[in-house]
PDB file of C-alpha atoms in Angstrom:
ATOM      1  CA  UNK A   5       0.000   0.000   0.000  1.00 78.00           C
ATOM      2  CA  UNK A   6       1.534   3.612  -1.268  1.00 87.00           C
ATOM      3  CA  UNK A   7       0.483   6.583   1.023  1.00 93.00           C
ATOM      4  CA  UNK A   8       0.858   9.616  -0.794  1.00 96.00           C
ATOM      5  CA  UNK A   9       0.664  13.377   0.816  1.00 97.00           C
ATOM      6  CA  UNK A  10       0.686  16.684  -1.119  1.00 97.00           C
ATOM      7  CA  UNK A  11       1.615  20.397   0.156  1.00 97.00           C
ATOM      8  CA  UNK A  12       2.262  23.122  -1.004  1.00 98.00           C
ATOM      9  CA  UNK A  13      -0.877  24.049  -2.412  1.00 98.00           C
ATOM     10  CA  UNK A  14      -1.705  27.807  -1.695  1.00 97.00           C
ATOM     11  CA  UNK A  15      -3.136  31.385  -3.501  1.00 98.00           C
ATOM     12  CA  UNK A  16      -0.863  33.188  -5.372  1.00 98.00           C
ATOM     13  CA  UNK A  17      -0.842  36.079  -8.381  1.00 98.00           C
ATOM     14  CA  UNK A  18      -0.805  35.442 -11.905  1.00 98.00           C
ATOM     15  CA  UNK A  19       3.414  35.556 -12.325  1.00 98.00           C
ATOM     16  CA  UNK A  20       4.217  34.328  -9.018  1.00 98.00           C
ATOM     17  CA  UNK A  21       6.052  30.185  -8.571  1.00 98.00           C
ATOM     18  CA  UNK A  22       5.149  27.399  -6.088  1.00 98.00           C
ATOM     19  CA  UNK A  23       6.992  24.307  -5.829  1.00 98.00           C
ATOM     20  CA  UNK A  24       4.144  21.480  -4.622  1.00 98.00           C
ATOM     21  CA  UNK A  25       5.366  18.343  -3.160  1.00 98.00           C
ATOM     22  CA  UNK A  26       4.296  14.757  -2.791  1.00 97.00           C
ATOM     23  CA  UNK A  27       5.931  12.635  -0.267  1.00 96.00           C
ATOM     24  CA  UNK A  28       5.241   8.523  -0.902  1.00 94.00           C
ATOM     25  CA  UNK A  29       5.079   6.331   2.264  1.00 92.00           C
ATOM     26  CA  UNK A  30       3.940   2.907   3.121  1.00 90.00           C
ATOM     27  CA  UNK A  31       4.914  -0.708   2.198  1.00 83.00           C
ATOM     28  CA  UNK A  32       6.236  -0.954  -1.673  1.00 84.00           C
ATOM     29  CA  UNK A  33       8.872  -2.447  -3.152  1.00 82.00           C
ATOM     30  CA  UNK A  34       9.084   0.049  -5.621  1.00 86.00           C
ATOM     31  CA  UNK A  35       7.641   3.469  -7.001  1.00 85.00           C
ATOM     32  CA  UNK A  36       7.772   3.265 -10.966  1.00 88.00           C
ATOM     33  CA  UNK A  37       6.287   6.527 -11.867  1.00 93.00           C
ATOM     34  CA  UNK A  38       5.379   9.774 -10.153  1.00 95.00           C
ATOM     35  CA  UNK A  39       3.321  11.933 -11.507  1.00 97.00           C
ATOM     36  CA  UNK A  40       1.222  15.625 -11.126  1.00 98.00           C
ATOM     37  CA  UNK A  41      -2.887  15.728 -12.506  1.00 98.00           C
ATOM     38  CA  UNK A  42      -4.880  18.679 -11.907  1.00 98.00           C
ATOM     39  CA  UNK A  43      -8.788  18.923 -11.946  1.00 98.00           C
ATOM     40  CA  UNK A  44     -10.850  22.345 -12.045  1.00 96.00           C
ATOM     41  CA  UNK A  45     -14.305  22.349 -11.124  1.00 92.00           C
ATOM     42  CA  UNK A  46     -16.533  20.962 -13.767  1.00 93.00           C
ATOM     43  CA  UNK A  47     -13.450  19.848 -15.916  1.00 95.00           C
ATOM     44  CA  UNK A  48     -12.069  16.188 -15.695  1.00 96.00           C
ATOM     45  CA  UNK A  49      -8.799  15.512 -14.271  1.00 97.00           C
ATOM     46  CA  UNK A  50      -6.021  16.342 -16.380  1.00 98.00           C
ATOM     47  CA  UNK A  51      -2.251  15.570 -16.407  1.00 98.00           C
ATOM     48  CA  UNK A  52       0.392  17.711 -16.043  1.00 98.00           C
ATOM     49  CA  UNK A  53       3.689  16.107 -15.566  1.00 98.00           C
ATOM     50  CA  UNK A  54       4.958  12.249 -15.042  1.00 97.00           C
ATOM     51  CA  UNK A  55       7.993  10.819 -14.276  1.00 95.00           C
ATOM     52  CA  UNK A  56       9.709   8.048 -14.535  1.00 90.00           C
ATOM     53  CA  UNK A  57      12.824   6.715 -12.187  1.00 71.00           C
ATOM     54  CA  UNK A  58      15.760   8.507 -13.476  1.00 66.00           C
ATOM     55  CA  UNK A  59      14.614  11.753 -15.282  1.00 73.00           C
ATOM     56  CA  UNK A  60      12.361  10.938 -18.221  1.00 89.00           C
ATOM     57  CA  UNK A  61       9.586  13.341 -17.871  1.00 95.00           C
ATOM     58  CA  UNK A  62       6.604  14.365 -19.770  1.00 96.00           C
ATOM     59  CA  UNK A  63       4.150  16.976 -19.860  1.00 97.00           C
ATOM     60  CA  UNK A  64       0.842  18.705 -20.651  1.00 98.00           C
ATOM     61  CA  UNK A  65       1.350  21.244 -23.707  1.00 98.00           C
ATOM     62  CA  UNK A  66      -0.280  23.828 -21.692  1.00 97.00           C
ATOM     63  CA  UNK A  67       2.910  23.944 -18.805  1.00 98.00           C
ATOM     64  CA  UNK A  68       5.647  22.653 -21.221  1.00 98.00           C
ATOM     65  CA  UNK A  69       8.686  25.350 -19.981  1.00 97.00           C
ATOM     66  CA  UNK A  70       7.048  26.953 -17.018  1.00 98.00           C
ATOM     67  CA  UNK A  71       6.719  23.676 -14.863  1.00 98.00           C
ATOM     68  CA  UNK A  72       9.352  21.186 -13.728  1.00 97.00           C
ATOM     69  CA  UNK A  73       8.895  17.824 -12.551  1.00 97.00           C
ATOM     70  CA  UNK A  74      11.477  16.203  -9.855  1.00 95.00           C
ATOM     71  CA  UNK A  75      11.765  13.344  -7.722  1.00 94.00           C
ATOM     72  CA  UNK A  76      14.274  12.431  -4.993  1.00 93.00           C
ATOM     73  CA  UNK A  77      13.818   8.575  -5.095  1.00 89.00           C
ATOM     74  CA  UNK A  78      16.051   8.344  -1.703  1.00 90.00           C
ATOM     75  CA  UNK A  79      13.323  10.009  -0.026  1.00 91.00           C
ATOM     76  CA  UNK A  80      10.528   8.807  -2.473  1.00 91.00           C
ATOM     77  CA  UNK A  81       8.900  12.404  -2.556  1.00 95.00           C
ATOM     78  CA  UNK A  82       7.566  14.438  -6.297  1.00 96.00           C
ATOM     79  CA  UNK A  83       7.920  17.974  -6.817  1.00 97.00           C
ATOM     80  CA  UNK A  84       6.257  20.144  -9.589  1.00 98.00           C
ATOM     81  CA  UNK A  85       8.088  23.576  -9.484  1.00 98.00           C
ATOM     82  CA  UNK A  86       5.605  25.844 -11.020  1.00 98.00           C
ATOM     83  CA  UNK A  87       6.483  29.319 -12.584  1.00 98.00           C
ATOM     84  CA  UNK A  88       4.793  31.975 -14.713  1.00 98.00           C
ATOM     85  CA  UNK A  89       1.705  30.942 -13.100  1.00 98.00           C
ATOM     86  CA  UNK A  90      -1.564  31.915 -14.669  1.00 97.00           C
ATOM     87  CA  UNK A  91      -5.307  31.793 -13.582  1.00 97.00           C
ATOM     88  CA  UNK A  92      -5.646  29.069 -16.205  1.00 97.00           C
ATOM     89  CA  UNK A  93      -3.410  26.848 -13.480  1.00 98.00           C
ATOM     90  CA  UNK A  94      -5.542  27.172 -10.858  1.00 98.00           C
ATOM     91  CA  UNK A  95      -6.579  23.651  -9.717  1.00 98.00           C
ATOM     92  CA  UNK A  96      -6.615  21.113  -6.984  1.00 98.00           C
ATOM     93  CA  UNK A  97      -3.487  19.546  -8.116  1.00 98.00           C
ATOM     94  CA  UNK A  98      -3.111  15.550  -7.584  1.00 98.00           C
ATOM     95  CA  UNK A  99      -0.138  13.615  -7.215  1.00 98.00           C
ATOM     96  CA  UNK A 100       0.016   9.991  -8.494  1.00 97.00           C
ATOM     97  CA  UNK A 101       1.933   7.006  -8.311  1.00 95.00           C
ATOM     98  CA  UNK A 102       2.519   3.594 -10.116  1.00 92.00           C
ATOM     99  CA  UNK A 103       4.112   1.357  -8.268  1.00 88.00           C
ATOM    100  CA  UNK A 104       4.398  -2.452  -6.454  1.00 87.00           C
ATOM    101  CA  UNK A 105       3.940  -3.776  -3.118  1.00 83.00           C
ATOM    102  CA  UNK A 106       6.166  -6.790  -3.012  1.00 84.00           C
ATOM    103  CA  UNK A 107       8.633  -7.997  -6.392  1.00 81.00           C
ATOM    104  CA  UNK A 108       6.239  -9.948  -7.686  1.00 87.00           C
ATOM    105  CA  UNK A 109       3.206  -8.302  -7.065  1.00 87.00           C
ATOM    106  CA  UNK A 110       1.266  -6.340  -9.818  1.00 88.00           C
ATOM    107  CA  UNK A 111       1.571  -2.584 -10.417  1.00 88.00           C
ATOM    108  CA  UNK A 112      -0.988  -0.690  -8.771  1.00 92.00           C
ATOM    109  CA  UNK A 113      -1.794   3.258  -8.979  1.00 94.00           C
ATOM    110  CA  UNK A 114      -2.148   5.891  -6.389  1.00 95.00           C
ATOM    111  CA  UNK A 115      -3.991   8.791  -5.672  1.00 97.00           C
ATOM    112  CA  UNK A 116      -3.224  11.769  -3.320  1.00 97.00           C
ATOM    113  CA  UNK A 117      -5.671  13.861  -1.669  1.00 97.00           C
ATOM    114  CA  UNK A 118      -5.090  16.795  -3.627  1.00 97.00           C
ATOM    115  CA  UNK A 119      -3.682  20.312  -3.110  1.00 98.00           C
ATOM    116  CA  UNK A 120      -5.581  22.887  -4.125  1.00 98.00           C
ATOM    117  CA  UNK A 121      -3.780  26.054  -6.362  1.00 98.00           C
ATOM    118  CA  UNK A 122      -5.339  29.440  -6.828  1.00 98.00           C
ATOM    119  CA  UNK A 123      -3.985  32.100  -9.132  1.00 98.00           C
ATOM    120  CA  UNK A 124      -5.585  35.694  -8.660  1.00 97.00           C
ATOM    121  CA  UNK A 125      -5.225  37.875 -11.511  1.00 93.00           C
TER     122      UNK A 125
END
């Protein structure tokens, strides 16, 4: 079972950066892939960023060069560094995770709880 926890989440104005984060706990034998989704009221959840172990990352068109995606796999915790931020970004951003309880167990995904962004204009 995979525990994750975001923060970070607060209101900010349109230009301003926040770096969320999204610390992993539990029983796992590994975490496979981290990644950021964000959901607006009335819109369905959306991705953002992923990332795999190591540095292969991918992202939504619409944050391509303003966001960054990290992970510190010692410590088995996600960031998303967000800059240039616009209204459009405001969200309850979720973090999720792929990833195994025991070697020979299937890959299951995660959910956080959600951290909610606001950009004022």
């Amino acid at each position: 079972q995979v525990r994750l926890v975001e923060s970070g989440g607060k209101e900010v104005q349109a230009g301003g950066s926040l770096r969320l984060s999204c610390v992993a706990s539990g029983s796992f034998s590994a975490i496979f892939t981290m990644g950021w989704y964000r959901q607006s009221p009335g819109s369905r959840r959306e991705l953002v960023a992923r990332i795999t172990s190591g540095t292969n990352a991918v992202y939504a068109d619409s944050v391509r060069g303003r966001f960054t995606i990290s992970r510190d796999d010692d410590n088995n915790i996600a960031y998303l560094q967000m800059t240039n931020l616009n209204p459009d970004d405001s969200a309850t951003y979720y973090c999720n995770a792929e990833g195994s309880p025991g070697s020979r167990d299937p890959v299951y995904e995660y959910w956080g709880q959600g951290t909610r962004v606001t950009v004022s204009s």
